[in-house]
Tab-separated table of C-alpha atoms in Angstrom:
chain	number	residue	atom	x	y	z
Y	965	UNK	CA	51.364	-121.810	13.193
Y	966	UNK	CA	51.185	-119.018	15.581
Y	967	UNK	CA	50.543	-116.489	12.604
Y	968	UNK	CA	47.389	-118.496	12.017
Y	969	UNK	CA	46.066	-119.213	15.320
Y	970	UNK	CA	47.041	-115.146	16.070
Y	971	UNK	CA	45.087	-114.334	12.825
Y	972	UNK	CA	42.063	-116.362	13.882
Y	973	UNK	CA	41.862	-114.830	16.984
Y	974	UNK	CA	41.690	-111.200	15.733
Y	975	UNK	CA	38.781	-112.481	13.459
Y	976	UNK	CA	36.786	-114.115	16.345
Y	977	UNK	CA	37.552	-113.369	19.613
Y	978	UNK	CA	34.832	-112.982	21.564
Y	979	UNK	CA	32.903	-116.498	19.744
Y	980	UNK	CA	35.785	-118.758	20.669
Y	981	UNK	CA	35.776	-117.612	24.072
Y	982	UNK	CA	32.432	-119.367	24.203
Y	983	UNK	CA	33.131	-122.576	21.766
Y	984	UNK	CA	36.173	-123.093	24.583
Y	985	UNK	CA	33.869	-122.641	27.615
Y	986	UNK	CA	31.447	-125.137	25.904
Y	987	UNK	CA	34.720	-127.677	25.321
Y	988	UNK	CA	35.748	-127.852	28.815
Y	989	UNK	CA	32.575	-128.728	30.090
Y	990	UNK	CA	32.084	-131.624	27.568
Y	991	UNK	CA	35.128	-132.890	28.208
Y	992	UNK	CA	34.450	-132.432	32.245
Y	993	UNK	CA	31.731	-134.859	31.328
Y	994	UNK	CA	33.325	-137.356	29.549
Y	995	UNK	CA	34.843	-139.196	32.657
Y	996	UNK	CA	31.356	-139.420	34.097
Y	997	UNK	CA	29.497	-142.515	32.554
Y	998	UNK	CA	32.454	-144.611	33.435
Y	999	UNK	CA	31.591	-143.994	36.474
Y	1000	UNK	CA	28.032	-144.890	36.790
Y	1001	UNK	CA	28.955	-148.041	34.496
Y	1002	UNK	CA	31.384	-149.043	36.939
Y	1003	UNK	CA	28.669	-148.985	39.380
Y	1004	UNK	CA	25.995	-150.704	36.891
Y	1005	UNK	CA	28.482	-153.765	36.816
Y	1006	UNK	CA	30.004	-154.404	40.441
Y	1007	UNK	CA	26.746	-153.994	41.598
Y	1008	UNK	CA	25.599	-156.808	39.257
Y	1009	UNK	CA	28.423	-158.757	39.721
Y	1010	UNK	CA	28.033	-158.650	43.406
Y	1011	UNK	CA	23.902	-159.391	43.442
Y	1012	UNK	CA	23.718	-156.217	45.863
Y	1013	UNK	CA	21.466	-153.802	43.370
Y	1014	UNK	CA	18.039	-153.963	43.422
Y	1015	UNK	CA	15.600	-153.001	40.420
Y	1016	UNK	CA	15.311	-149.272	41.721
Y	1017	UNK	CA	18.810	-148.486	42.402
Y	1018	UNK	CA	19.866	-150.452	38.472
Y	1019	UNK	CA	16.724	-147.871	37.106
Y	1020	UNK	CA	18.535	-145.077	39.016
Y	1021	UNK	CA	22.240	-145.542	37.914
Y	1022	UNK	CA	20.524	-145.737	34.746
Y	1023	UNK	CA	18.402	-142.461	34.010
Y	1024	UNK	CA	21.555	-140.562	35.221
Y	1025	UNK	CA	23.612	-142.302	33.225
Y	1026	UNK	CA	21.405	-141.327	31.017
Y	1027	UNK	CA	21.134	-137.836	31.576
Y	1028	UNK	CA	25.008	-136.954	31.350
Y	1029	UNK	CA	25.139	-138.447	28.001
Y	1030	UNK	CA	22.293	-136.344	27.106
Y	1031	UNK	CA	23.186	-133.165	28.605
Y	1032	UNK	CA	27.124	-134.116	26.824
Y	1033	UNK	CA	25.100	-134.513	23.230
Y	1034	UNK	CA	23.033	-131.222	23.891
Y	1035	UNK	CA	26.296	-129.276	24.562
Y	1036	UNK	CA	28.049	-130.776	21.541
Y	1037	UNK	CA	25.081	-130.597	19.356
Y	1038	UNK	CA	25.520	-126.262	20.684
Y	1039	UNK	CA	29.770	-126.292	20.282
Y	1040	UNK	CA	28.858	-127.823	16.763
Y	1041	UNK	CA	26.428	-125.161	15.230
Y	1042	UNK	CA	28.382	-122.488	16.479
Y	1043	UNK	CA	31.718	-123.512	15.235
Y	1044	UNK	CA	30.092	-124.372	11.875
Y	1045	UNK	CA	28.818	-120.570	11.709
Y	1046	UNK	CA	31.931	-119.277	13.138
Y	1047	UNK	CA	33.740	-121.301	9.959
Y	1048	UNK	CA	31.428	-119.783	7.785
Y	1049	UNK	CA	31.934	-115.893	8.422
Y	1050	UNK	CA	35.840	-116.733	8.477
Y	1051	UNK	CA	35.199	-118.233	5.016
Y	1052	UNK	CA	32.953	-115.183	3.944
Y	1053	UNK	CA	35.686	-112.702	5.052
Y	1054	UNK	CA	38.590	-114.208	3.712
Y	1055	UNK	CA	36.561	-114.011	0.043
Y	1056	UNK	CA	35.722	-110.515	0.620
Y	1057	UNK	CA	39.196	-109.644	1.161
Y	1058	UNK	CA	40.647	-111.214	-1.472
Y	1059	UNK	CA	37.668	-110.124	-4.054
Y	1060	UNK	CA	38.911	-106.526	-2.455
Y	1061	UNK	CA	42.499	-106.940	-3.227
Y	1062	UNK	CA	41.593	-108.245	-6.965
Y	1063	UNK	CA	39.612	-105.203	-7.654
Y	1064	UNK	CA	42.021	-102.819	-6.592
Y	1065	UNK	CA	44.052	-100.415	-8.759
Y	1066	UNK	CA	47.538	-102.243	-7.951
Y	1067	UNK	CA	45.989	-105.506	-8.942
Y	1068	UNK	CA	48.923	-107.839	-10.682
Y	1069	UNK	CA	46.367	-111.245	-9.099
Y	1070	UNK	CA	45.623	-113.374	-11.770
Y	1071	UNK	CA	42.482	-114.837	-12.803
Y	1072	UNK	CA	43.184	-118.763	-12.376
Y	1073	UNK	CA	44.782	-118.387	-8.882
Y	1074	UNK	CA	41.992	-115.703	-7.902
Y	1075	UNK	CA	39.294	-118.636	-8.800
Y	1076	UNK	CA	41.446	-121.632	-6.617
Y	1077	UNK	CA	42.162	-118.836	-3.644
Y	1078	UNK	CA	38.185	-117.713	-3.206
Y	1079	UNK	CA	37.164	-120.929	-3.854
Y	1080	UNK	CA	38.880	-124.160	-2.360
Y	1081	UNK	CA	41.422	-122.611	-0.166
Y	1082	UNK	CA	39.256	-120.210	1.452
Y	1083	UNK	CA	36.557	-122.789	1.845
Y	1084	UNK	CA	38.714	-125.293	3.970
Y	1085	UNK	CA	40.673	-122.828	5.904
Y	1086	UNK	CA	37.559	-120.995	6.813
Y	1087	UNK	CA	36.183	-124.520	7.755
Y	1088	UNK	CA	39.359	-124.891	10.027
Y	1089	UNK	CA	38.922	-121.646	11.806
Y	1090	UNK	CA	35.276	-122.672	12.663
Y	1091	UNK	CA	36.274	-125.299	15.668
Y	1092	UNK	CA	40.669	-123.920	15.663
Y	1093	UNK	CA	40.299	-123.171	19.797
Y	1094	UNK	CA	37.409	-125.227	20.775
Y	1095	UNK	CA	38.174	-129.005	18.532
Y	1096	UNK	CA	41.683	-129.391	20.707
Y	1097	UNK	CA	40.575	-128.235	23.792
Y	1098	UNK	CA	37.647	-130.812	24.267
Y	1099	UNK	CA	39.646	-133.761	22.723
Y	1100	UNK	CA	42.672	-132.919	25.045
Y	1101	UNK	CA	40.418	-132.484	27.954
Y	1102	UNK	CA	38.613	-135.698	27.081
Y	1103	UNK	CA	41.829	-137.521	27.203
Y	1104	UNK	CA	42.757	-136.273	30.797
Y	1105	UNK	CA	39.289	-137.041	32.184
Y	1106	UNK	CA	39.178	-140.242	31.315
Y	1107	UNK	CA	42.485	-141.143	31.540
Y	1108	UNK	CA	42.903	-139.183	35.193
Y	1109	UNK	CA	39.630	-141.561	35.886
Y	1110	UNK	CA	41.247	-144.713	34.958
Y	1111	UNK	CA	44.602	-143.556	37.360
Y	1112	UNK	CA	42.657	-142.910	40.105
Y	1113	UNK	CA	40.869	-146.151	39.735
Y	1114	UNK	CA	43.969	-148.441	39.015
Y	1115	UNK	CA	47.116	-146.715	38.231
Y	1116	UNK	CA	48.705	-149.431	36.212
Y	1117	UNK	CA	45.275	-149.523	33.733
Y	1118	UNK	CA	46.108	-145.581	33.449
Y	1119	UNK	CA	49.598	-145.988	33.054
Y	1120	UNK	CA	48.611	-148.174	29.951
Y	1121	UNK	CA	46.354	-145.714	28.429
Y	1122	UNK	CA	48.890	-142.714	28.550
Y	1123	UNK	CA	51.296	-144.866	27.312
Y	1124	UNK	CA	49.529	-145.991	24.173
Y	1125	UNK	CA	49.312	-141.884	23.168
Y	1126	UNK	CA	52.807	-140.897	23.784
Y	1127	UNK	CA	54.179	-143.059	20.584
Y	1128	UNK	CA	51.209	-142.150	18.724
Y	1129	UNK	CA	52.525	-138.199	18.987
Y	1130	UNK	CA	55.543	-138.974	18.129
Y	1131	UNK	CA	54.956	-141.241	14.847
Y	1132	UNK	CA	52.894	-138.524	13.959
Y	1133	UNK	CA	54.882	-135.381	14.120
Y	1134	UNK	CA	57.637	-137.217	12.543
Y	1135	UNK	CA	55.349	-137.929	9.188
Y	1136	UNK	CA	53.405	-135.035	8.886
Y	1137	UNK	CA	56.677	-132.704	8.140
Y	1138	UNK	CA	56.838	-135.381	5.169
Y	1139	UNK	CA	53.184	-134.454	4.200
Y	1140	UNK	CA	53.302	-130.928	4.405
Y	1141	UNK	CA	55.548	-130.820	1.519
Y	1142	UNK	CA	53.148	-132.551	-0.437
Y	1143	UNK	CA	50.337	-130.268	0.783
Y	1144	UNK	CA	52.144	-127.198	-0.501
Y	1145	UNK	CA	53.491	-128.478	-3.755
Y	1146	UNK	CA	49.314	-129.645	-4.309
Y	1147	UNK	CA	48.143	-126.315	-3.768
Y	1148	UNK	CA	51.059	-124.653	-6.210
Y	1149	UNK	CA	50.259	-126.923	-8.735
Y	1150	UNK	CA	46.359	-126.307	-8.778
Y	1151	UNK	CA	46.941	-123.129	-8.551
Y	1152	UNK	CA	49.039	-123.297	-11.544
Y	1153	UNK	CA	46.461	-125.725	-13.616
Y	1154	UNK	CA	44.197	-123.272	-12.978
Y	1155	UNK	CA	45.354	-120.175	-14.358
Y	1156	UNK	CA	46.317	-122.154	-17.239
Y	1157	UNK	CA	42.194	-123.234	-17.758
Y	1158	UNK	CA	41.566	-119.747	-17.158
Y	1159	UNK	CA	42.980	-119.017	-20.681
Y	1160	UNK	CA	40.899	-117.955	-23.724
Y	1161	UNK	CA	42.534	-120.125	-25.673
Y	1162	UNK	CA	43.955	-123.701	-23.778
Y	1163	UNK	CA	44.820	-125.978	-27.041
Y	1164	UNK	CA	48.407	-124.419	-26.526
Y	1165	UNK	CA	47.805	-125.057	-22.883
Y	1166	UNK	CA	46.949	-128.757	-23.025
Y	1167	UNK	CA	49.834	-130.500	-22.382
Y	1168	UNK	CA	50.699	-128.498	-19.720
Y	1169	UNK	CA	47.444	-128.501	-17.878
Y	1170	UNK	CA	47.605	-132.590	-17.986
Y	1171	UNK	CA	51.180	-132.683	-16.888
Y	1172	UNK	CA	49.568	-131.013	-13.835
Y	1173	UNK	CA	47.500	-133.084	-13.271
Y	1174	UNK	CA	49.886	-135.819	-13.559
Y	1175	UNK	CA	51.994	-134.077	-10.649
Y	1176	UNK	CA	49.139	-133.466	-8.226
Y	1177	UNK	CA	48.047	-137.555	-8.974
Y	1178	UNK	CA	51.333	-138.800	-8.024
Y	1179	UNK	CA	51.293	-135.935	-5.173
Y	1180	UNK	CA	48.140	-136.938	-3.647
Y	1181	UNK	CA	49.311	-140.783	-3.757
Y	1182	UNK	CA	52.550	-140.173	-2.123
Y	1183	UNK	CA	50.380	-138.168	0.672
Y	1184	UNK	CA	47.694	-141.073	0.649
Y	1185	UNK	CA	51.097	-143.682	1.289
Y	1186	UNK	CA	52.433	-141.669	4.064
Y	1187	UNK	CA	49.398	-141.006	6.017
Y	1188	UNK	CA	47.741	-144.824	5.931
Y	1189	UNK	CA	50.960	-146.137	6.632
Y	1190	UNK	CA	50.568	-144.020	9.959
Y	1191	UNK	CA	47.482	-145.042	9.950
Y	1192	UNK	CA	47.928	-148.608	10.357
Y	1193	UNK	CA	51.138	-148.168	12.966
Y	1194	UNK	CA	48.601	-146.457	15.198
Y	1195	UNK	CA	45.956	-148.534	14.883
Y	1196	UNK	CA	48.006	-151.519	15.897
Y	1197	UNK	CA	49.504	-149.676	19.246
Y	1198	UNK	CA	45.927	-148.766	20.106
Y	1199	UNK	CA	44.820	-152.976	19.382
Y	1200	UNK	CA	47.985	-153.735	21.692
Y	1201	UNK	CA	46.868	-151.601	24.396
Y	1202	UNK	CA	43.498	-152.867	24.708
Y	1203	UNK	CA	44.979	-156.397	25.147
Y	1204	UNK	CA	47.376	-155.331	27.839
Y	1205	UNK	CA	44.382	-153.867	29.803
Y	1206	UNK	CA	42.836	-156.591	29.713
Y	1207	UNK	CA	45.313	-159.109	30.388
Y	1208	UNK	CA	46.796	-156.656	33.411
Y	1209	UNK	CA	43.097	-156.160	34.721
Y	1210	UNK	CA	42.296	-159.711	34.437
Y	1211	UNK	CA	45.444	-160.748	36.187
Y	1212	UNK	CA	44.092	-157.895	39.367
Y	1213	UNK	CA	40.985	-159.199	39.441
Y	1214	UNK	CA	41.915	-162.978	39.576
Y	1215	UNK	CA	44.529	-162.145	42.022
Y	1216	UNK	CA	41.662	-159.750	44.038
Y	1217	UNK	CA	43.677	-156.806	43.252
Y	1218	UNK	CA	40.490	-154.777	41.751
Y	1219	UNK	CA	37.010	-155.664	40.411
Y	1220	UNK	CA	35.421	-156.213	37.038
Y	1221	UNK	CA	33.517	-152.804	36.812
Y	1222	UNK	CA	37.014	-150.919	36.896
Y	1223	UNK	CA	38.728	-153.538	34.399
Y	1224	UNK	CA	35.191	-152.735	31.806
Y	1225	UNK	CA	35.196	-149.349	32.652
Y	1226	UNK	CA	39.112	-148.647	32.017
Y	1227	UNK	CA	37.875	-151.285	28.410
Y	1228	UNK	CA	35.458	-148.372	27.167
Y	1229	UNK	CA	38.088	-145.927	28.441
Y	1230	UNK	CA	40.422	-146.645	26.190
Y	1231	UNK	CA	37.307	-147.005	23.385
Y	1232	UNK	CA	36.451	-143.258	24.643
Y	1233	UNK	CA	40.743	-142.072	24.036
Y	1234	UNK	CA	40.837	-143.513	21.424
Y	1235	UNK	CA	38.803	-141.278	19.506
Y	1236	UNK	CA	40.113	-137.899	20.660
Y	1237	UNK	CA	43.377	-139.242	19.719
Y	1238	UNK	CA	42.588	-140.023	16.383
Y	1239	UNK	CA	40.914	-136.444	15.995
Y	1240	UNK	CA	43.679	-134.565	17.712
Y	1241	UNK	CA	45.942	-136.644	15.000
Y	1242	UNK	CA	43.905	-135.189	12.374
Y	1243	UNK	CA	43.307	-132.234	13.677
Y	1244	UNK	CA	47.165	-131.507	14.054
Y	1245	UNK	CA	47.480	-132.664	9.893
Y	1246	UNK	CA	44.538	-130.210	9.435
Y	1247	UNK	CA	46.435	-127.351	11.122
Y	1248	UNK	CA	49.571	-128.026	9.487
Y	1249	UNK	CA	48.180	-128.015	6.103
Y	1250	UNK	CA	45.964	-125.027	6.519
Y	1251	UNK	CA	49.311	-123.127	7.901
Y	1252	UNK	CA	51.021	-123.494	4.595
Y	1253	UNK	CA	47.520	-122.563	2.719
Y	1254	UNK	CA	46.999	-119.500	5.561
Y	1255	UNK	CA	50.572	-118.479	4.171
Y	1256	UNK	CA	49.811	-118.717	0.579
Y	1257	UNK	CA	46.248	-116.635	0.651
Y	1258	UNK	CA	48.294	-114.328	2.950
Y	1259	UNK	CA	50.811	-113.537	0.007
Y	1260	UNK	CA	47.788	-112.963	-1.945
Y	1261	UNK	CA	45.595	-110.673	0.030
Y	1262	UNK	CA	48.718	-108.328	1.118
């Protein structure tokens, strides 16, 4: 994984500097409509906000989420173009290394390299530095937000991650077997279509496909089964935040706004976790395809 990362950065230096600067201050902003909701609703709750002061809360509630979307909307098209020259280079290169003198790269794997493989980990590469950096410093905004205003709502939320990392890293080394025996065999199918003549070839070519179909299934098993093991931790930790914050607040140990605002919280973790789940599949397959196109190229 290092390799990779190390390889991206000699590619793009100077553009994920900026995709990171843009990440940190989306995720400094993520904490920050909690905050004003909070406000919104004890105010409410109390009668003591009048129709200016609810208008107020409002536009710059308002205005954070805008100025967050802008700066996404920014991280977004750059990464996209970043992914795009990564992709463009990695085909030049390996168009470069078929053309040369010493060329022994055949035809069928040349077409699955320059075409799938370099499209998704040139798509990776895009949003490598900047993707983990704002979902991890989402995660401690909000959930530092939710400590500071009830530690046992925050304990909750950090706990329902924890088991979530570990379920994960425990399946994916299951997956990642799959992924590389997937690309092998494509890669295989397709120099066998590459053929002038395939009627010999038939057989073969379906048995492929045969192998990849029961590959992809066994990677479709693994990864919904996760699937459904995280989705029930993050279901129990929403009820144990409320059931915890409703006990504080009927025992006048907090207020509502904190107990709704640590409710979205856990709505707003609950999405970088999922991504930095994905994410962390993503890099570990594109590691095993960054080491196959790197065979190829050298």
């Amino acid at each position: 994984m290092f390799q990779l990362y190390a390889a991206i950065w000699r590619v793009s230096a100077r553009r994920q500097v900026v995709l990171i600067i843009l990440s940190l201050a989306i995720a400094a902003l993520a904490a920050a409509p909690l905050e004003f909701q909070r406000d919104i609703v004890n105010h409410l709750t109390e009668a003591s906000l009048d129709t200016g002061q609810l208008f107020l809360l409002g536009a710059g509630m308002g205005a954070v989420i805008l100025l967050s979307l802008l700066l996404k909307f920014l991280m977004g098209f750059l990464s996209g173009t970043l992914g795009e020259h990564v992709i463009r280079l990695i085909r030049r290169r390996l168009v470069e290394r078929a053309s040369a003198q010493s060329n022994d790269l055949s035809q069928g794997t040349l077409t699955a390299a320059v075409t799938a493989e370099a499209e998704e980990l040139g798509k990776f590469a895009g949003g490598a530095f900047s993707d983990p950096v704002v979902q991890i410093g989402t995660l401690i905004s909000v959930i530092g937000y939710i400590s500071s205003t009830q530690p046992g709502l925050g304990l909750i939320a950090a706990g329902m991650i924890l088991p979530q990392i570990a379920i994960v890293l425990l399946s994916q080394r299951k997956v990642n077997r799959y992924v590389a025996l997937r690309v092998k065999l494509l890669r295989a199918a397709s120099e066998q279509l590459s053929r002038q003549d395939i009627t010999d070839e038939i057989a073969g070519i379906e048995a492929k496909f045969d192998e990849i179909y029961d590959t992809r299934r066994n990677m479709f098993l693994w990864k919904l089964s996760t699937k459904f093991v995280l989705s029930a931790i993050n279901g129990a930790g929403t009820v144990a935040v409320l059931m915890l914050g409703g006990w504080l607040v009927l025992h006048g140990r907090t207020d509502v706004g904190t107990v709704v605002a640590a409710v979205s919280g856990l709505g707003r973790i609950q999405g970088p976790t999922a991504f930095l789940i994905a994410f962390y599949r993503q890099v570990s397959a594109n590691r095993i395809k960054f080491e196959l196109l790197r065979d190829l190229i050298r």
